[in-house]
Amino acid sequence: MTSTTSGLNDGEATRDPMAALATRSVAVMASGTRDDFDDVYHPEFRNREASVEPPETRGRGPAAAWATAQWLRGSYADLSWAIGEVLVRDDLVVVSATMSGRHAGPVTFYDADGGVERVFPPTGREFEVEQVHFCRLSAGLVIEHWAVRDDLGQATQLGWIPPTPGYLWRCARATRRARRAHR
């Protein structure tokens, strides 16, 4: 198999079917329907980033990707990704993007066993962070995803760090409530 790499900007990416699929897989997280996920994600899809997400996101297929979208949408209003550069090499597409939104709902992170690890109650603050998404494609669908994200920048913009004493108390209270509800 010949290895080819092409760098595409946003306009060119929409003309390359592999790049268009990968950028669509990012976009549907913000506003796609459940049917859109069946059109984009392979039945064996795996999200390598799901280890701190709700247990239902850790499975395989479009349903797991949909669960990730629901988790994100429940935490962030006005969620969107602005697509930057897109690179295509063999079955791998790399998408640089800027994620933005507003922290409107609690963000719950989970431990390895699927228990509630920590909850960050909404701050109402807006954020904008750079991310790079890696999408492996198979049979015309996304079969694997992993990312490099600016989580520290996001946490700083949202007021999670450095936390105020009052916000630490709100986090502890929200975490206790979520753990009780999760049992």
PDB file of C-alpha atoms in Angstrom:
ATOM      1  CA  MET A   1       0.000   0.000   0.000  1.00  0.00           C
ATOM      2  CA  THR A   2       1.313   3.387  -0.938  1.00  0.00           C
ATOM      3  CA  SER A   3       1.464   5.899   1.870  1.00  0.00           C
ATOM      4  CA  THR A   4       0.189   9.346   0.986  1.00  0.00           C
ATOM      5  CA  THR A   5      -0.170  12.416   3.116  1.00  0.00           C
ATOM      6  CA  SER A   6      -2.084  15.494   2.137  1.00  0.00           C
ATOM      7  CA  GLY A   7      -2.679  18.633   4.131  1.00  0.00           C
ATOM      8  CA  LEU A   8      -6.028  20.268   3.500  1.00  0.00           C
ATOM      9  CA  ASN A   9      -7.611  23.449   4.724  1.00  0.00           C
ATOM     10  CA  ASP A  10     -11.288  23.536   5.711  1.00  0.00           C
ATOM     11  CA  GLY A  11     -12.571  24.204   2.172  1.00  0.00           C
ATOM     12  CA  GLU A  12     -10.428  21.498   0.592  1.00  0.00           C
ATOM     13  CA  ALA A  13     -11.317  19.010   3.336  1.00  0.00           C
ATOM     14  CA  THR A  14     -14.962  19.031   2.321  1.00  0.00           C
ATOM     15  CA  ARG A  15     -13.951  17.789  -1.165  1.00  0.00           C
ATOM     16  CA  ASP A  16     -11.880  14.855   0.104  1.00  0.00           C
ATOM     17  CA  PRO A  17     -14.308  12.092   1.213  1.00  0.00           C
ATOM     18  CA  MET A  18     -12.061  10.826   4.031  1.00  0.00           C
ATOM     19  CA  ALA A  19     -11.431  14.333   5.351  1.00  0.00           C
ATOM     20  CA  ALA A  20     -15.124  15.185   5.044  1.00  0.00           C
ATOM     21  CA  LEU A  21     -16.085  12.101   7.064  1.00  0.00           C
ATOM     22  CA  ALA A  22     -13.571  12.855   9.828  1.00  0.00           C
ATOM     23  CA  THR A  23     -14.602  16.504  10.098  1.00  0.00           C
ATOM     24  CA  ARG A  24     -18.258  15.437  10.138  1.00  0.00           C
ATOM     25  CA  SER A  25     -17.489  13.032  13.002  1.00  0.00           C
ATOM     26  CA  VAL A  26     -16.284  16.014  15.033  1.00  0.00           C
ATOM     27  CA  ALA A  27     -19.200  18.257  14.024  1.00  0.00           C
ATOM     28  CA  VAL A  28     -21.952  15.749  14.884  1.00  0.00           C
ATOM     29  CA  MET A  29     -20.801  15.777  18.506  1.00  0.00           C
ATOM     30  CA  ALA A  30     -22.279  19.280  18.822  1.00  0.00           C
ATOM     31  CA  SER A  31     -25.465  19.022  16.811  1.00  0.00           C
ATOM     32  CA  GLY A  32     -25.895  15.661  15.098  1.00  0.00           C
ATOM     33  CA  THR A  33     -28.925  13.417  15.475  1.00  0.00           C
ATOM     34  CA  ARG A  34     -28.743   9.790  16.586  1.00  0.00           C
ATOM     35  CA  ASP A  35     -29.154   8.762  12.924  1.00  0.00           C
ATOM     36  CA  ASP A  36     -26.135  10.908  11.989  1.00  0.00           C
ATOM     37  CA  PHE A  37     -24.016   8.799  14.322  1.00  0.00           C
ATOM     38  CA  ASP A  38     -25.062   5.618  12.497  1.00  0.00           C
ATOM     39  CA  ASP A  39     -23.978   7.287   9.228  1.00  0.00           C
ATOM     40  CA  VAL A  40     -20.546   8.306  10.551  1.00  0.00           C
ATOM     41  CA  TYR A  41     -19.389   5.696  13.091  1.00  0.00           C
ATOM     42  CA  HIS A  42     -18.497   2.070  12.370  1.00  0.00           C
ATOM     43  CA  PRO A  43     -20.329  -0.686  14.327  1.00  0.00           C
ATOM     44  CA  GLU A  44     -16.966  -1.492  15.977  1.00  0.00           C
ATOM     45  CA  PHE A  45     -16.084   2.163  16.668  1.00  0.00           C
ATOM     46  CA  ARG A  46     -13.887   2.747  19.711  1.00  0.00           C
ATOM     47  CA  ASN A  47     -13.189   6.083  21.425  1.00  0.00           C
ATOM     48  CA  ARG A  48      -9.844   5.959  23.213  1.00  0.00           C
ATOM     49  CA  GLU A  49     -10.805   9.116  25.140  1.00  0.00           C
ATOM     50  CA  ALA A  50     -13.770   7.515  26.915  1.00  0.00           C
ATOM     51  CA  SER A  51     -11.870   6.355  30.016  1.00  0.00           C
ATOM     52  CA  VAL A  52     -13.122   9.287  32.140  1.00  0.00           C
ATOM     53  CA  GLU A  53     -16.523   9.558  30.474  1.00  0.00           C
ATOM     54  CA  PRO A  54     -19.764   7.844  31.559  1.00  0.00           C
ATOM     55  CA  PRO A  55     -19.708   4.035  31.344  1.00  0.00           C
ATOM     56  CA  GLU A  56     -22.063   3.948  28.332  1.00  0.00           C
ATOM     57  CA  THR A  57     -19.448   5.835  26.271  1.00  0.00           C
ATOM     58  CA  ARG A  58     -16.892   3.063  26.765  1.00  0.00           C
ATOM     59  CA  GLY A  59     -18.642   0.542  24.552  1.00  0.00           C
ATOM     60  CA  ARG A  60     -18.368   0.066  20.829  1.00  0.00           C
ATOM     61  CA  GLY A  61     -20.218   1.509  17.889  1.00  0.00           C
ATOM     62  CA  PRO A  62     -22.356   4.550  17.144  1.00  0.00           C
ATOM     63  CA  ALA A  63     -24.274   4.234  20.429  1.00  0.00           C
ATOM     64  CA  ALA A  64     -21.063   4.820  22.405  1.00  0.00           C
ATOM     65  CA  ALA A  65     -20.227   7.890  20.284  1.00  0.00           C
ATOM     66  CA  TRP A  66     -23.793   9.159  20.773  1.00  0.00           C
ATOM     67  CA  ALA A  67     -23.391   8.736  24.541  1.00  0.00           C
ATOM     68  CA  THR A  68     -20.259  10.919  24.393  1.00  0.00           C
ATOM     69  CA  ALA A  69     -22.187  13.594  22.502  1.00  0.00           C
ATOM     70  CA  GLN A  70     -24.984  13.519  25.090  1.00  0.00           C
ATOM     71  CA  TRP A  71     -22.449  13.827  27.917  1.00  0.00           C
ATOM     72  CA  LEU A  72     -20.802  16.843  26.244  1.00  0.00           C
ATOM     73  CA  ARG A  73     -24.102  18.501  25.325  1.00  0.00           C
ATOM     74  CA  GLY A  74     -25.372  18.087  28.878  1.00  0.00           C
ATOM     75  CA  SER A  75     -22.380  20.029  30.162  1.00  0.00           C
ATOM     76  CA  TYR A  76     -21.727  22.669  27.515  1.00  0.00           C
ATOM     77  CA  ALA A  77     -24.186  25.022  25.810  1.00  0.00           C
ATOM     78  CA  ASP A  78     -23.389  26.596  22.444  1.00  0.00           C
ATOM     79  CA  LEU A  79     -20.974  23.727  21.769  1.00  0.00           C
ATOM     80  CA  SER A  80     -19.088  23.891  18.473  1.00  0.00           C
ATOM     81  CA  TRP A  81     -15.859  22.968  16.754  1.00  0.00           C
ATOM     82  CA  ALA A  82     -14.219  25.238  14.174  1.00  0.00           C
ATOM     83  CA  ILE A  83     -12.157  23.061  11.842  1.00  0.00           C
ATOM     84  CA  GLY A  84      -8.590  24.109  11.008  1.00  0.00           C
ATOM     85  CA  GLU A  85      -6.133  21.923   9.124  1.00  0.00           C
ATOM     86  CA  VAL A  86      -6.960  18.379   8.062  1.00  0.00           C
ATOM     87  CA  LEU A  87      -4.303  15.784   7.204  1.00  0.00           C
ATOM     88  CA  VAL A  88      -5.040  12.504   5.438  1.00  0.00           C
ATOM     89  CA  ARG A  89      -2.610   9.587   5.409  1.00  0.00           C
ATOM     90  CA  ASP A  90      -3.729   6.137   4.370  1.00  0.00           C
ATOM     91  CA  ASP A  91      -6.661   5.268   6.696  1.00  0.00           C
ATOM     92  CA  LEU A  92      -5.865   8.002   9.243  1.00  0.00           C
ATOM     93  CA  VAL A  93      -7.292  11.534   9.228  1.00  0.00           C
ATOM     94  CA  VAL A  94      -5.988  14.185  11.620  1.00  0.00           C
ATOM     95  CA  VAL A  95      -8.274  17.152  12.283  1.00  0.00           C
ATOM     96  CA  SER A  96      -7.161  20.263  14.136  1.00  0.00           C
ATOM     97  CA  ALA A  97     -10.094  22.130  15.609  1.00  0.00           C
ATOM     98  CA  THR A  98     -11.054  24.793  18.099  1.00  0.00           C
ATOM     99  CA  MET A  99     -13.755  23.670  20.551  1.00  0.00           C
ATOM    100  CA  SER A 100     -15.866  26.357  22.165  1.00  0.00           C
ATOM    101  CA  GLY A 101     -18.920  26.566  24.356  1.00  0.00           C
ATOM    102  CA  ARG A 102     -20.280  27.673  27.700  1.00  0.00           C
ATOM    103  CA  HIS A 103     -20.206  25.631  30.915  1.00  0.00           C
ATOM    104  CA  ALA A 104     -23.972  25.380  31.488  1.00  0.00           C
ATOM    105  CA  GLY A 105     -24.349  21.986  33.189  1.00  0.00           C
ATOM    106  CA  PRO A 106     -22.333  19.816  35.549  1.00  0.00           C
ATOM    107  CA  VAL A 107     -19.315  18.026  34.084  1.00  0.00           C
ATOM    108  CA  THR A 108     -18.955  14.590  35.656  1.00  0.00           C
ATOM    109  CA  PHE A 109     -15.780  12.555  35.308  1.00  0.00           C
ATOM    110  CA  TYR A 110     -15.730   8.839  36.068  1.00  0.00           C
ATOM    111  CA  ASP A 111     -13.135   6.410  37.429  1.00  0.00           C
ATOM    112  CA  ALA A 112     -11.941   3.195  35.758  1.00  0.00           C
ATOM    113  CA  ASP A 113     -14.793   1.218  37.317  1.00  0.00           C
ATOM    114  CA  GLY A 114     -17.448   3.665  36.064  1.00  0.00           C
ATOM    115  CA  GLY A 115     -18.009   5.340  39.431  1.00  0.00           C
ATOM    116  CA  VAL A 116     -18.266   9.101  39.831  1.00  0.00           C
ATOM    117  CA  GLU A 117     -14.781  10.522  40.315  1.00  0.00           C
ATOM    118  CA  ARG A 118     -15.441  14.280  40.337  1.00  0.00           C
ATOM    119  CA  VAL A 119     -18.150  16.759  39.377  1.00  0.00           C
ATOM    120  CA  PHE A 120     -17.563  20.337  38.289  1.00  0.00           C
ATOM    121  CA  PRO A 121     -20.798  22.337  38.738  1.00  0.00           C
ATOM    122  CA  PRO A 122     -21.584  24.899  36.019  1.00  0.00           C
ATOM    123  CA  THR A 123     -19.771  28.207  36.121  1.00  0.00           C
ATOM    124  CA  GLY A 124     -21.531  29.840  33.169  1.00  0.00           C
ATOM    125  CA  ARG A 125     -18.145  30.750  31.720  1.00  0.00           C
ATOM    126  CA  GLU A 126     -17.246  30.461  28.055  1.00  0.00           C
ATOM    127  CA  PHE A 127     -14.187  28.651  26.736  1.00  0.00           C
ATOM    128  CA  GLU A 128     -12.265  28.163  23.513  1.00  0.00           C
ATOM    129  CA  VAL A 129      -9.517  25.530  23.289  1.00  0.00           C
ATOM    130  CA  GLU A 130      -7.402  23.878  20.631  1.00  0.00           C
ATOM    131  CA  GLN A 131      -7.718  20.158  19.979  1.00  0.00           C
ATOM    132  CA  VAL A 132      -6.344  17.611  17.522  1.00  0.00           C
ATOM    133  CA  HIS A 133      -8.540  14.620  16.672  1.00  0.00           C
ATOM    134  CA  PHE A 134      -7.185  11.424  15.134  1.00  0.00           C
ATOM    135  CA  CYS A 135      -9.750   9.350  13.238  1.00  0.00           C
ATOM    136  CA  ARG A 136      -8.988   5.933  11.798  1.00  0.00           C
ATOM    137  CA  LEU A 137     -11.384   4.958   9.032  1.00  0.00           C
ATOM    138  CA  SER A 138     -12.618   1.561   7.884  1.00  0.00           C
ATOM    139  CA  ALA A 139     -15.288   0.695   5.313  1.00  0.00           C
ATOM    140  CA  GLY A 140     -16.112   4.377   4.849  1.00  0.00           C
ATOM    141  CA  LEU A 141     -16.785   4.996   8.566  1.00  0.00           C
ATOM    142  CA  VAL A 142     -14.830   6.172  11.612  1.00  0.00           C
ATOM    143  CA  ILE A 143     -13.719   3.081  13.534  1.00  0.00           C
ATOM    144  CA  GLU A 144     -11.333   4.653  16.060  1.00  0.00           C
ATOM    145  CA  HIS A 145     -10.838   8.067  17.668  1.00  0.00           C
ATOM    146  CA  TRP A 146      -8.320   9.626  20.005  1.00  0.00           C
ATOM    147  CA  ALA A 147      -7.387  13.247  20.670  1.00  0.00           C
ATOM    148  CA  VAL A 148      -4.915  15.700  22.094  1.00  0.00           C
ATOM    149  CA  ARG A 149      -6.763  18.468  23.945  1.00  0.00           C
ATOM    150  CA  ASP A 150      -5.890  21.541  25.952  1.00  0.00           C
ATOM    151  CA  ASP A 151      -7.683  20.380  29.108  1.00  0.00           C
ATOM    152  CA  LEU A 152      -5.598  22.677  31.331  1.00  0.00           C
ATOM    153  CA  GLY A 153      -6.539  25.700  29.226  1.00  0.00           C
ATOM    154  CA  GLN A 154     -10.195  24.707  29.350  1.00  0.00           C
ATOM    155  CA  ALA A 155     -10.133  24.158  33.113  1.00  0.00           C
ATOM    156  CA  THR A 156      -8.486  27.548  33.613  1.00  0.00           C
ATOM    157  CA  GLN A 157     -10.994  29.353  31.385  1.00  0.00           C
ATOM    158  CA  LEU A 158     -13.906  27.672  33.179  1.00  0.00           C
ATOM    159  CA  GLY A 159     -12.627  28.650  36.637  1.00  0.00           C
ATOM    160  CA  TRP A 160     -11.929  25.084  37.764  1.00  0.00           C
ATOM    161  CA  ILE A 161      -8.311  26.024  38.432  1.00  0.00           C
ATOM    162  CA  PRO A 162      -7.237  27.781  40.454  1.00  0.00           C
ATOM    163  CA  PRO A 163     -10.455  27.109  42.332  1.00  0.00           C
ATOM    164  CA  THR A 164     -11.897  29.468  44.871  1.00  0.00           C
ATOM    165  CA  PRO A 165     -12.797  27.994  48.278  1.00  0.00           C
ATOM    166  CA  GLY A 166     -16.475  28.445  47.424  1.00  0.00           C
ATOM    167  CA  TYR A 167     -16.109  26.583  44.137  1.00  0.00           C
ATOM    168  CA  LEU A 168     -14.228  23.728  45.854  1.00  0.00           C
ATOM    169  CA  TRP A 169     -17.156  23.408  48.256  1.00  0.00           C
ATOM    170  CA  ARG A 170     -19.646  23.392  45.334  1.00  0.00           C
ATOM    171  CA  CYS A 171     -17.562  20.686  43.606  1.00  0.00           C
ATOM    172  CA  ALA A 172     -17.472  18.530  46.738  1.00  0.00           C
ATOM    173  CA  ARG A 173     -21.221  18.897  47.242  1.00  0.00           C
ATOM    174  CA  ALA A 174     -21.984  18.122  43.571  1.00  0.00           C
ATOM    175  CA  THR A 175     -19.669  15.091  43.660  1.00  0.00           C
ATOM    176  CA  ARG A 176     -21.373  13.718  46.790  1.00  0.00           C
ATOM    177  CA  ARG A 177     -24.815  14.144  45.207  1.00  0.00           C
ATOM    178  CA  ALA A 178     -23.744  12.458  41.966  1.00  0.00           C
ATOM    179  CA  ARG A 179     -22.171   9.537  43.803  1.00  0.00           C
ATOM    180  CA  ARG A 180     -25.384   8.979  45.784  1.00  0.00           C
ATOM    181  CA  ALA A 181     -27.498   9.154  42.621  1.00  0.00           C
ATOM    182  CA  HIS A 182     -25.119   6.824  40.761  1.00  0.00           C
ATOM    183  CA  ARG A 183     -25.406   3.981  43.280  1.00  0.00           C
TER     184      ARG A 183
END
